[in-house]
Amino acid sequence: MYDFNYHKPDSIDEAIQLFLGAEDGIYLAGGHTLLPSMKQRLAAPTDVIDLAGIDDLSGIEDVGADLEIGALTAHDEVATSSVVQSGIPALAELASLIGDAQVRNRGTIGGSVSNSDPAADYPAGVLGLGAEIVTNKRTIAADDFFTAMFETALEEGELITKIKFPKPEAAAYIKFPNPASRYATVGVFIARTGSGVRVAITGAAPSVFRSTDMEEALNSEFSVEALEGITLDAGEMNSDLHATAEYRAHLCTVMAKRAVLKLL
Amino acid sequence: MSISVQLKVNGKSVTLDCPSNTTLVDLIRERLELTGTHVGCDTSQCGACTVHLNGRAVKSCTILAAQCEGAQVTTIEGLGDTDNLHPMQEAFRECHGLQCGFCTPGMIMSAVDLVHREPAINEQVIREGLEGNICRCTGYHNIVLAVESAAKKMRN
Amino acid sequence: MVEQSIGKSVLRKEDLRFITGNGRYTGDIDLRGQTYGYFVRSPYAHAVVGEVDTSEAQSMPGVVAVLTGKQVAEDELGGLPCGWMIHSKDGSEMKQPLHPVMAATKVNYAGEPVALVVADSFDEAKNAAEYVSVDYEELPAVVSTAAAQSGPDIYAEAPGNTCYQWELGEKAATDAAIEGAAHVTRYSLTNNRLIPNALEPRAAIADFNRGTEELTLYTTSQNPHLARLILTAFVQIAPEHKLRIIAPDVGGGFGSKIFVYSEETALAWASMKLGVAIKWTAERSESFLADAHGRDHVSEAELAMDEEGNFLALRVKTTANMGAYLSTFASAVPTYLYGTLLAGQYKTPYIYVEVDSVFTNTAPVDAYRGAGRPEATFLVERIVDLAAKELGVDPAELRRKNMIQPADFPYQTPVALEYDIGDYEASLNKALEMADYAGFANRKADSEANGKLRGIGLSCYIEACGLAPSALAGALGAGVGLWESGEVRVNPTGSVTVLTGTHSHGQGHETTFAQLVASRFGISVDDVEVVHGDTGKMDFGLGTYGSRSLSVGGSALSVAADKVVEKGRKIAAHLLEGDVDNIDFEDGEFRLKESNRSKTFQEIAFAAYVPHDYPIEELEPGLAEKAFYDPVNFTYPAGTHICEVEIDPETGVTEITKFTAVDDFGTIINPMIVEGQVHGGVAQGIGQAMFEQCVYDESGQLQTGSFMDYCMPRADDLPNFTVGMTTTVCTHNPVGAKGCGEAGAIGSPPAIINAITDAVGVRDISMPATPEKIWRAIQEQRA
């Protein structure tokens, strides 16, 4: 890694001030996306602002209709939390599938969501559940949050503080992992909510997206058969060494059916 | 930038000045000369650098020393020593769960945390739980047996 | 009496340091005052190197020096040699373009070293490396193995990028047999390129002592003496007696640490030039770029049979990728380690193989676990399987029918090798039983009822290892002998120090060799210490690769141990006042026949070193003997692997439900260690067959340059292994051992592909058989 100024602020305000005052600042949460890219010398921030010193950024709370998860909550905490396991078990399941055990002990939900990696798991859960991303200055709906590959609606220096997940009637997450990186080649999150079915897919395209075709079909009939014959358009999908767009499109339907099966 | 960090490693208090870009594995290997923890890759995947940070298995190559202020770190050297082996260490030997030994410290540290965390230990849980540790020599068969064996002893 | 331990699963002596973090790998060693090296590497696969401006880098903090390939050329260092001369069909020698220690005028693969930065710290060296400015003029890259011969020439001296065009066998007879055959099965195949990725990245520390003019080189080598010979005789770094190479604990090799590479060589040269110790450790991305890769063959094969399915002839044409330069063993791998195994376990009377080895703008390709034999076995065991399917015959029975029978040994194959002994049907039968081959149909029906596909595949492999008889190897082009050294030093107190020229990097020699010697002397395994890996400590040896350590190195120790016993008997005869012919040695005691007089091994040892009451007129004091053992033949491990798979047709995801390996390794010293070698070899075979693939794009950029993209098998990718043994003792070495380190990687890939194609019902699926490939094959099959 190149050299950098290291900071560990006590408060959100201090963190943002440091960020805005830096030549090229970056927030450090779990570090499992940032540090590898700094080691590769792909990222070279002048200032690294470690959020771990800020109270109230981690923790899980059941507030009735929603679960609120602090941005700095580690994946393992979400995966093993009895609150999440009873409130939104699919979210605990999703968190348990991220990376590997060591990664889950460090990686955070805020870090994952703000990075918007096309193959990350959390974006599928956030979008699938219609969550709300609470930052230091506003609340952003999931539908408005993931804008492009590695891009979100967050403004310069804006910090996610927590994510509010409305509890669905039921939800499931099925992941088809990349055998090498263990990221999602395709990950499908299906939630049955009060306002209908939400189908969020990660891994397949440059950014997580909702499949309106699948949502429409499942809203008419929530069954595996309803998804028969639905093939998403491979045209926009990712194609690489590990999976072609065509295969991914196929997997989307297969994984979606398996998610539905889990909910029946 | 130079920073100062104070932490406990294998029960011993340590205070060090180091560059801010020092990773925990650098601190362990280069500053504390505890070379049992190994570096096997540069993409945070191989797990050879696994240590316990505040009791949980982590990849020390992907953590800054700075992030360890006030933390307790246990490396393979702190798990047990030649006179007093941890059951996991013994099990790896008894079950021939190592060949070249390079992945072994990280594998053992991961396995110990696995046994601490998981309510039930069986082949599937072990194989999935050790996803974050690559071994090129053993094919994992004997590693699974070692972890099963150690789990029984550790839970008695 | 100490129980002898041959055949016992003695726990490993080396483990204590590894499980407690007390291993001492090259990267763990620090020398006082050491500097750190970092290599500047070519970003281009093929380019002319113009000006190399190191001035800015040299002025950066902590930098001691920046040395370039141009300076290597000015110092007239030799190139890195290939140690095996291959002649083409027309009698001409293989083309050996200069393999410079660092590139001076041209770079030929992406990642090739161009300069070395030496600095006070690793970070300072790496920082400065970014400021070395190299003028590259990019040239078109030749990347594809199959198309290399029609690409632009990389080297003027190697037209058509052809290194050699080699052949083996009887062309005319083979052609005639195929011409007239009732049935010919044809197979076009690729053996996929792999990257070894031992967990320990390569590393080296070069330490030149100006006062003694000695250079000490710590390196992650499988063969320190061979490395020393190459560095002194060919690269001419230093006189051989002034170079000490130490390979401490080495974290896996699988062949990739046999070779002499640019990095340790450049480090050695730089250390001598600068008079400082220099340490280098590879980052994993460097291992991907610059470790020798493996396999990478494209072949066409034809198997001719009569109406009854008897094999008549096999004809093979292979193009093998050497990469940009000939690595140390490279030329031998697709020739004498490949073509000679094409008989397999079968009586095929006529075989003819042509191999064209080509240069491409990719990393050098050389031996990787199995080295040539996996490539041969994959071809043979796939084409035999295809033949069975074409003829509508059970694949096991077609093989059985053509197998060489026990009575046929020694069996001279049509491809140079003479197999000494084997019982292939015994391993086949045992494997079929252990795999419950007979019950497959029921399991298949169950899978189908659950919407899954199920397949079973076998592979009856043989391999040639225990390299090698020196004269034979020399006649075939080897530049070295392939004997091995072993010294048995009995200490005055009766413990034993064993010195071997082999080098354990995971294989457990410290235990196995101790068992061998301890059993011979009737002493405890704990009283035998095995020393390896340091040219300053033991005689020249050829190192560990090619599954040779026990069969050749162990044999040397066996011969040396016999000499110790012989001398011991003479000492005992003196002490027991008898005739040496009446002295027996058994269970650790020298006994005078027909008396109750005896001396223990320990007493004889002490007497040898304190020769007060001693036959000093006839016998020198001391009790230490050595042997240099040259094997009379290769050894021939063989066996049957059976793989059963269940496939999810919706995704192509394939689970190996059972993998059975039954191997004949001859005499087994430590079953636990042998099984571990099988597990590890099979895991790498599964890696090749289902997960791993090295990919370059058309401009020669490595696409699979990290574990993110190169799929290493993890614990949840692999099944348990069912391992069995049959035994025919090797006829020609004192240990009776054949070697076991590579067989797992040799026998398994065809068994796996045979199983997958069986499940899907397609003729062929290329390696790696990824879920997408399998899914597509299923779609095509259904269409």
CSV table of C-alpha atoms in Angstrom, one decimal, chain C residues 388-680:
chain,number,residue,atom,x,y,z
C,388,ALA,CA,-15.9,-48.6,-25.3
C,389,LYS,CA,-18.9,-46.3,-25.9
C,390,GLU,CA,-18.5,-46.6,-29.6
C,391,LEU,CA,-18.3,-50.4,-29.5
C,392,GLY,CA,-21.1,-50.7,-27.0
C,393,VAL,CA,-18.8,-52.5,-24.5
C,394,ASP,CA,-18.5,-52.0,-20.8
C,395,PRO,CA,-15.5,-49.6,-20.2
C,396,ALA,CA,-14.1,-51.8,-17.5
C,397,GLU,CA,-14.3,-54.9,-19.6
C,398,LEU,CA,-12.7,-53.3,-22.7
C,399,ARG,CA,-9.8,-52.3,-20.5
C,400,ARG,CA,-9.5,-55.6,-18.8
C,401,LYS,CA,-9.4,-57.4,-22.1
C,402,ASN,CA,-6.5,-55.4,-23.3
C,403,MET,CA,-4.5,-55.4,-20.1
C,404,ILE,CA,-1.0,-56.6,-19.8
C,405,GLN,CA,-1.1,-59.7,-17.6
C,406,PRO,CA,1.1,-60.6,-14.7
C,407,ALA,CA,2.7,-63.4,-16.7
C,408,ASP,CA,3.8,-60.9,-19.4
C,409,PHE,CA,6.3,-59.1,-17.1
C,410,PRO,CA,8.9,-57.8,-17.7
C,411,TYR,CA,6.9,-56.2,-20.5
C,412,GLN,CA,8.6,-54.2,-23.2
C,413,THR,CA,6.2,-51.5,-24.5
C,414,PRO,CA,6.4,-50.2,-28.0
C,415,VAL,CA,7.4,-46.8,-26.6
C,416,ALA,CA,10.8,-47.5,-25.0
C,417,LEU,CA,9.8,-48.3,-21.5
C,418,GLU,CA,10.0,-51.8,-20.0
C,419,TYR,CA,7.5,-52.3,-17.2
C,420,ASP,CA,9.0,-54.5,-14.5
C,421,ILE,CA,6.0,-55.8,-12.7
C,422,GLY,CA,2.3,-55.2,-12.1
C,423,ASP,CA,-1.1,-56.7,-11.6
C,424,TYR,CA,-3.5,-54.3,-13.2
C,425,GLU,CA,-6.5,-56.5,-12.9
C,426,ALA,CA,-6.0,-56.8,-9.2
C,427,SER,CA,-6.4,-53.0,-8.8
C,428,LEU,CA,-9.2,-52.9,-11.3
C,429,ASN,CA,-11.1,-55.5,-9.4
C,430,LYS,CA,-10.5,-54.0,-6.1
C,431,ALA,CA,-11.5,-50.6,-7.3
C,432,LEU,CA,-14.7,-51.9,-8.9
C,433,GLU,CA,-15.6,-53.5,-5.6
C,434,MET,CA,-14.7,-50.6,-3.4
C,435,ALA,CA,-16.6,-48.2,-5.7
C,436,ASP,CA,-19.6,-50.6,-5.9
C,437,TYR,CA,-19.5,-50.4,-9.6
C,438,ALA,CA,-22.1,-53.1,-9.8
C,439,GLY,CA,-24.6,-51.1,-7.9
C,440,PHE,CA,-24.3,-48.0,-10.1
C,441,ALA,CA,-27.4,-48.7,-12.1
C,442,ASN,CA,-29.6,-48.5,-9.0
C,443,ARG,CA,-28.0,-45.4,-7.8
C,444,LYS,CA,-28.5,-43.9,-11.3
C,445,ALA,CA,-32.2,-44.7,-11.2
C,446,ASP,CA,-32.4,-43.0,-7.8
C,447,SER,CA,-30.7,-39.9,-9.1
C,448,GLU,CA,-33.0,-39.8,-12.1
C,449,ALA,CA,-36.0,-40.1,-9.9
C,450,ASN,CA,-34.8,-37.0,-8.2
C,451,GLY,CA,-34.3,-35.2,-11.5
C,452,LYS,CA,-30.5,-35.6,-11.4
C,453,LEU,CA,-28.0,-37.1,-13.8
C,454,ARG,CA,-25.5,-39.7,-12.6
C,455,GLY,CA,-22.4,-41.0,-14.2
C,456,ILE,CA,-19.5,-43.3,-13.4
C,457,GLY,CA,-16.1,-43.2,-15.0
C,458,LEU,CA,-12.9,-45.1,-14.7
C,459,SER,CA,-9.2,-44.7,-15.4
C,460,CYS,CA,-6.7,-47.5,-15.4
C,461,TYR,CA,-3.5,-45.6,-15.3
C,462,ILE,CA,0.2,-46.4,-15.2
C,463,GLU,CA,3.0,-44.0,-14.7
C,464,ALA,CA,6.8,-44.0,-14.9
C,465,CYS,CA,8.6,-42.3,-12.1
C,466,GLY,CA,11.5,-42.9,-9.8
C,467,LEU,CA,13.7,-40.9,-12.2
C,468,ALA,CA,15.9,-42.4,-13.5
C,469,PRO,CA,18.7,-44.6,-14.8
C,470,SER,CA,21.4,-42.1,-15.6
C,471,ALA,CA,22.8,-43.6,-18.8
C,472,LEU,CA,19.3,-44.1,-20.2
C,473,ALA,CA,18.4,-40.5,-19.3
C,474,GLY,CA,21.6,-39.3,-20.8
C,475,ALA,CA,20.9,-41.2,-24.0
C,476,LEU,CA,17.5,-39.6,-24.2
C,477,GLY,CA,19.0,-36.1,-23.8
C,478,ALA,CA,19.2,-35.4,-20.0
C,479,GLY,CA,22.1,-33.2,-19.1
C,480,VAL,CA,22.5,-34.7,-15.7
C,481,GLY,CA,22.5,-38.1,-14.1
C,482,LEU,CA,19.4,-39.0,-12.0
C,483,TRP,CA,20.9,-41.1,-9.3
C,484,GLU,CA,20.6,-40.1,-5.7
C,485,SER,CA,22.9,-39.9,-2.7
C,486,GLY,CA,22.3,-41.1,0.8
C,487,GLU,CA,24.5,-41.1,3.9
C,488,VAL,CA,23.9,-42.9,7.1
C,489,ARG,CA,26.1,-41.5,10.0
C,490,VAL,CA,25.8,-43.5,13.1
C,491,ASN,CA,26.7,-41.4,16.1
C,492,PRO,CA,28.9,-42.7,18.9
C,493,THR,CA,25.9,-42.9,21.2
C,494,GLY,CA,24.0,-45.0,18.7
C,495,SER,CA,21.6,-42.4,17.3
C,496,VAL,CA,21.7,-41.9,13.6
C,497,THR,CA,21.9,-38.9,11.3
C,498,VAL,CA,20.7,-39.5,7.8
C,499,LEU,CA,21.7,-37.1,5.0
C,500,THR,CA,19.8,-37.3,1.8
C,501,GLY,CA,20.1,-35.4,-1.5
C,502,THR,CA,16.3,-35.5,-1.8
C,503,HIS,CA,14.3,-32.6,-0.4
C,504,SER,CA,11.0,-32.9,1.4
C,505,HIS,CA,8.5,-30.1,0.9
C,506,GLY,CA,5.4,-31.8,2.3
C,507,GLN,CA,6.2,-35.5,1.6
C,508,GLY,CA,7.2,-36.5,5.1
C,509,HIS,CA,10.7,-37.8,4.3
C,510,GLU,CA,11.9,-36.9,7.8
C,511,THR,CA,9.6,-39.6,9.0
C,512,THR,CA,9.6,-42.1,6.2
C,513,PHE,CA,13.4,-42.2,5.8
C,514,ALA,CA,13.7,-42.4,9.5
C,515,GLN,CA,11.4,-45.4,9.5
C,516,LEU,CA,13.4,-47.1,6.7
C,517,VAL,CA,16.7,-46.7,8.5
C,518,ALA,CA,15.4,-47.2,12.0
C,519,SER,CA,13.8,-50.5,11.0
C,520,ARG,CA,17.0,-51.6,9.3
C,521,PHE,CA,19.0,-51.0,12.5
C,522,GLY,CA,16.4,-52.1,15.0
C,523,ILE,CA,16.3,-48.8,16.7
C,524,SER,CA,13.6,-46.3,17.4
C,525,VAL,CA,12.4,-43.8,14.8
C,526,ASP,CA,13.0,-41.2,17.4
C,527,ASP,CA,16.7,-42.0,17.3
C,528,VAL,CA,17.1,-41.2,13.6
C,529,GLU,CA,17.3,-37.6,12.3
C,530,VAL,CA,16.9,-36.9,8.6
C,531,VAL,CA,18.8,-33.9,7.2
C,532,HIS,CA,18.1,-32.5,3.8
C,533,GLY,CA,18.1,-29.3,1.8
C,534,ASP,CA,21.5,-27.8,2.3
C,535,THR,CA,24.4,-28.1,-0.1
C,536,GLY,CA,26.7,-27.3,2.7
C,537,LYS,CA,25.7,-30.4,4.7
C,538,MET,CA,25.2,-33.3,2.4
C,539,ASP,CA,26.5,-34.8,-0.8
C,540,PHE,CA,25.2,-33.8,-4.2
C,541,GLY,CA,21.8,-35.1,-4.8
C,542,LEU,CA,19.2,-34.5,-7.5
C,543,GLY,CA,16.3,-33.5,-5.3
C,544,THR,CA,12.7,-34.3,-5.0
C,545,TYR,CA,10.3,-34.5,-8.0
C,546,GLY,CA,9.1,-37.2,-10.3
C,547,SER,CA,8.1,-39.4,-7.3
C,548,ARG,CA,11.7,-40.4,-6.9
C,549,SER,CA,12.7,-39.7,-3.3
C,550,LEU,CA,11.8,-43.1,-1.8
C,551,SER,CA,12.6,-45.3,-4.7
C,552,VAL,CA,15.9,-43.7,-5.6
C,553,GLY,CA,16.8,-41.7,-2.4
C,554,GLY,CA,15.5,-44.4,-0.1
C,555,SER,CA,17.4,-47.0,-2.1
C,556,ALA,CA,20.6,-45.1,-1.6
C,557,LEU,CA,19.9,-45.0,2.1
C,558,SER,CA,19.2,-48.7,2.0
C,559,VAL,CA,22.5,-49.4,0.4
C,560,ALA,CA,24.3,-47.2,2.8
C,561,ALA,CA,22.6,-48.8,5.7
C,562,ASP,CA,23.7,-52.2,4.4
C,563,LYS,CA,27.3,-51.0,4.4
C,564,VAL,CA,26.8,-49.9,8.0
C,565,VAL,CA,25.6,-53.3,8.9
C,566,GLU,CA,28.5,-55.0,7.1
C,567,LYS,CA,31.0,-52.9,9.0
C,568,GLY,CA,29.1,-53.5,12.2
C,569,ARG,CA,29.3,-57.3,11.7
C,570,LYS,CA,33.1,-57.0,11.4
C,571,ILE,CA,33.4,-55.0,14.6
C,572,ALA,CA,31.0,-57.5,16.3
C,573,ALA,CA,33.1,-60.4,15.0
C,574,HIS,CA,36.1,-58.9,16.7
C,575,LEU,CA,34.3,-58.1,20.0
C,576,LEU,CA,32.5,-61.5,20.1
C,577,GLU,CA,35.6,-63.3,19.1
C,578,GLY,CA,34.1,-65.1,16.2
C,579,ASP,CA,34.1,-65.3,12.5
C,580,VAL,CA,32.3,-62.5,10.6
C,581,ASP,CA,30.4,-65.2,8.6
C,582,ASN,CA,28.9,-66.3,11.9
C,583,ILE,CA,27.6,-62.9,12.9
C,584,ASP,CA,23.9,-62.3,12.4
C,585,PHE,CA,22.3,-58.9,12.7
C,586,GLU,CA,18.7,-58.9,13.6
C,587,ASP,CA,16.4,-56.7,15.7
C,588,GLY,CA,19.1,-54.4,16.6
C,589,GLU,CA,21.6,-57.0,17.8
C,590,PHE,CA,24.7,-58.5,16.4
C,591,ARG,CA,24.7,-62.2,17.5
C,592,LEU,CA,27.3,-64.9,17.3
C,593,LYS,CA,25.6,-67.9,15.9
C,594,GLU,CA,25.3,-70.9,18.3
C,595,SER,CA,26.2,-68.9,21.3
C,596,ASN,CA,24.4,-66.5,23.7
C,597,ARG,CA,26.9,-63.8,22.9
C,598,SER,CA,25.7,-60.6,21.3
C,599,LYS,CA,26.3,-56.8,21.1
C,600,THR,CA,23.7,-54.2,20.6
C,601,PHE,CA,23.7,-51.7,17.8
C,602,GLN,CA,24.6,-49.0,20.3
C,603,GLU,CA,27.5,-50.9,21.7
C,604,ILE,CA,28.9,-51.5,18.2
C,605,ALA,CA,28.5,-47.8,17.4
C,606,PHE,CA,30.4,-46.8,20.5
C,607,ALA,CA,33.1,-49.2,19.8
C,608,ALA,CA,33.6,-47.8,16.3
C,609,TYR,CA,34.2,-44.4,17.7
C,610,VAL,CA,36.2,-45.5,20.7
C,611,PRO,CA,38.3,-48.2,19.0
C,612,HIS,CA,40.2,-49.4,22.0
C,613,ASP,CA,39.2,-53.0,21.5
C,614,TYR,CA,39.0,-53.0,17.8
C,615,PRO,CA,40.3,-54.7,14.6
C,616,ILE,CA,42.3,-51.5,13.8
C,617,GLU,CA,44.6,-53.4,11.4
C,618,GLU,CA,41.7,-54.2,9.1
C,619,LEU,CA,39.2,-51.6,9.7
C,620,GLU,CA,39.1,-47.8,10.1
C,621,PRO,CA,37.3,-46.4,13.0
C,622,GLY,CA,33.9,-44.7,12.6
C,623,LEU,CA,30.6,-46.0,11.4
C,624,ALA,CA,29.3,-43.8,8.6
C,625,GLU,CA,28.6,-45.0,5.1
C,626,LYS,CA,27.3,-43.4,2.0
C,627,ALA,CA,25.9,-44.6,-1.3
C,628,PHE,CA,25.1,-43.1,-4.6
C,629,TYR,CA,22.3,-45.1,-6.1
C,630,ASP,CA,21.6,-45.2,-9.8
C,631,PRO,CA,18.3,-46.9,-10.5
C,632,VAL,CA,18.2,-49.6,-13.1
C,633,ASN,CA,14.8,-48.6,-14.5
C,634,PHE,CA,12.0,-46.3,-13.9
C,635,THR,CA,9.3,-47.5,-11.5
C,636,TYR,CA,5.8,-48.1,-12.6
C,637,PRO,CA,3.0,-47.3,-10.1
C,638,ALA,CA,-0.3,-48.2,-11.5
C,639,GLY,CA,-3.9,-48.5,-10.5
C,640,THR,CA,-7.5,-47.8,-11.1
C,641,HIS,CA,-9.4,-44.7,-10.2
C,642,ILE,CA,-13.2,-44.6,-10.3
C,643,CYS,CA,-15.2,-41.4,-10.1
C,644,GLU,CA,-19.0,-41.2,-9.6
C,645,VAL,CA,-20.8,-37.9,-10.2
C,646,GLU,CA,-24.3,-36.6,-9.8
C,647,ILE,CA,-25.2,-33.6,-11.9
C,648,ASP,CA,-27.9,-31.0,-11.4
C,649,PRO,CA,-29.1,-30.5,-15.0
C,650,GLU,CA,-30.6,-27.1,-14.3
C,651,THR,CA,-27.2,-25.6,-13.5
C,652,GLY,CA,-24.6,-28.1,-14.5
C,653,VAL,CA,-23.3,-28.2,-11.0
C,654,THR,CA,-21.6,-31.5,-10.4
C,655,GLU,CA,-21.0,-33.3,-7.2
C,656,ILE,CA,-18.4,-36.1,-6.9
C,657,THR,CA,-20.4,-38.5,-4.8
C,658,LYS,CA,-17.5,-40.9,-4.6
C,659,PHE,CA,-13.9,-41.0,-5.7
C,660,THR,CA,-12.2,-44.4,-5.4
C,661,ALA,CA,-8.4,-44.8,-5.9
C,662,VAL,CA,-6.8,-48.1,-5.8
C,663,ASP,CA,-3.0,-47.9,-6.4
C,664,ASP,CA,-0.1,-50.2,-6.5
C,665,PHE,CA,3.0,-48.4,-5.1
C,666,GLY,CA,5.0,-51.4,-4.3
C,667,THR,CA,6.3,-51.5,-0.7
C,668,ILE,CA,4.6,-49.0,1.5
C,669,ILE,CA,6.7,-47.5,4.3
C,670,ASN,CA,4.0,-45.3,5.9
C,671,PRO,CA,0.4,-45.9,4.8
C,672,MET,CA,-0.8,-42.6,6.3
C,673,ILE,CA,1.7,-40.6,4.4
C,674,VAL,CA,1.0,-42.5,1.1
C,675,GLU,CA,-2.7,-42.0,1.5
C,676,GLY,CA,-2.1,-38.3,2.1
C,677,GLN,CA,-0.2,-38.1,-1.2
C,678,VAL,CA,-3.0,-39.8,-3.0
C,679,HIS,CA,-5.6,-37.4,-1.5
C,680,GLY,CA,-3.5,-34.4,-2.5
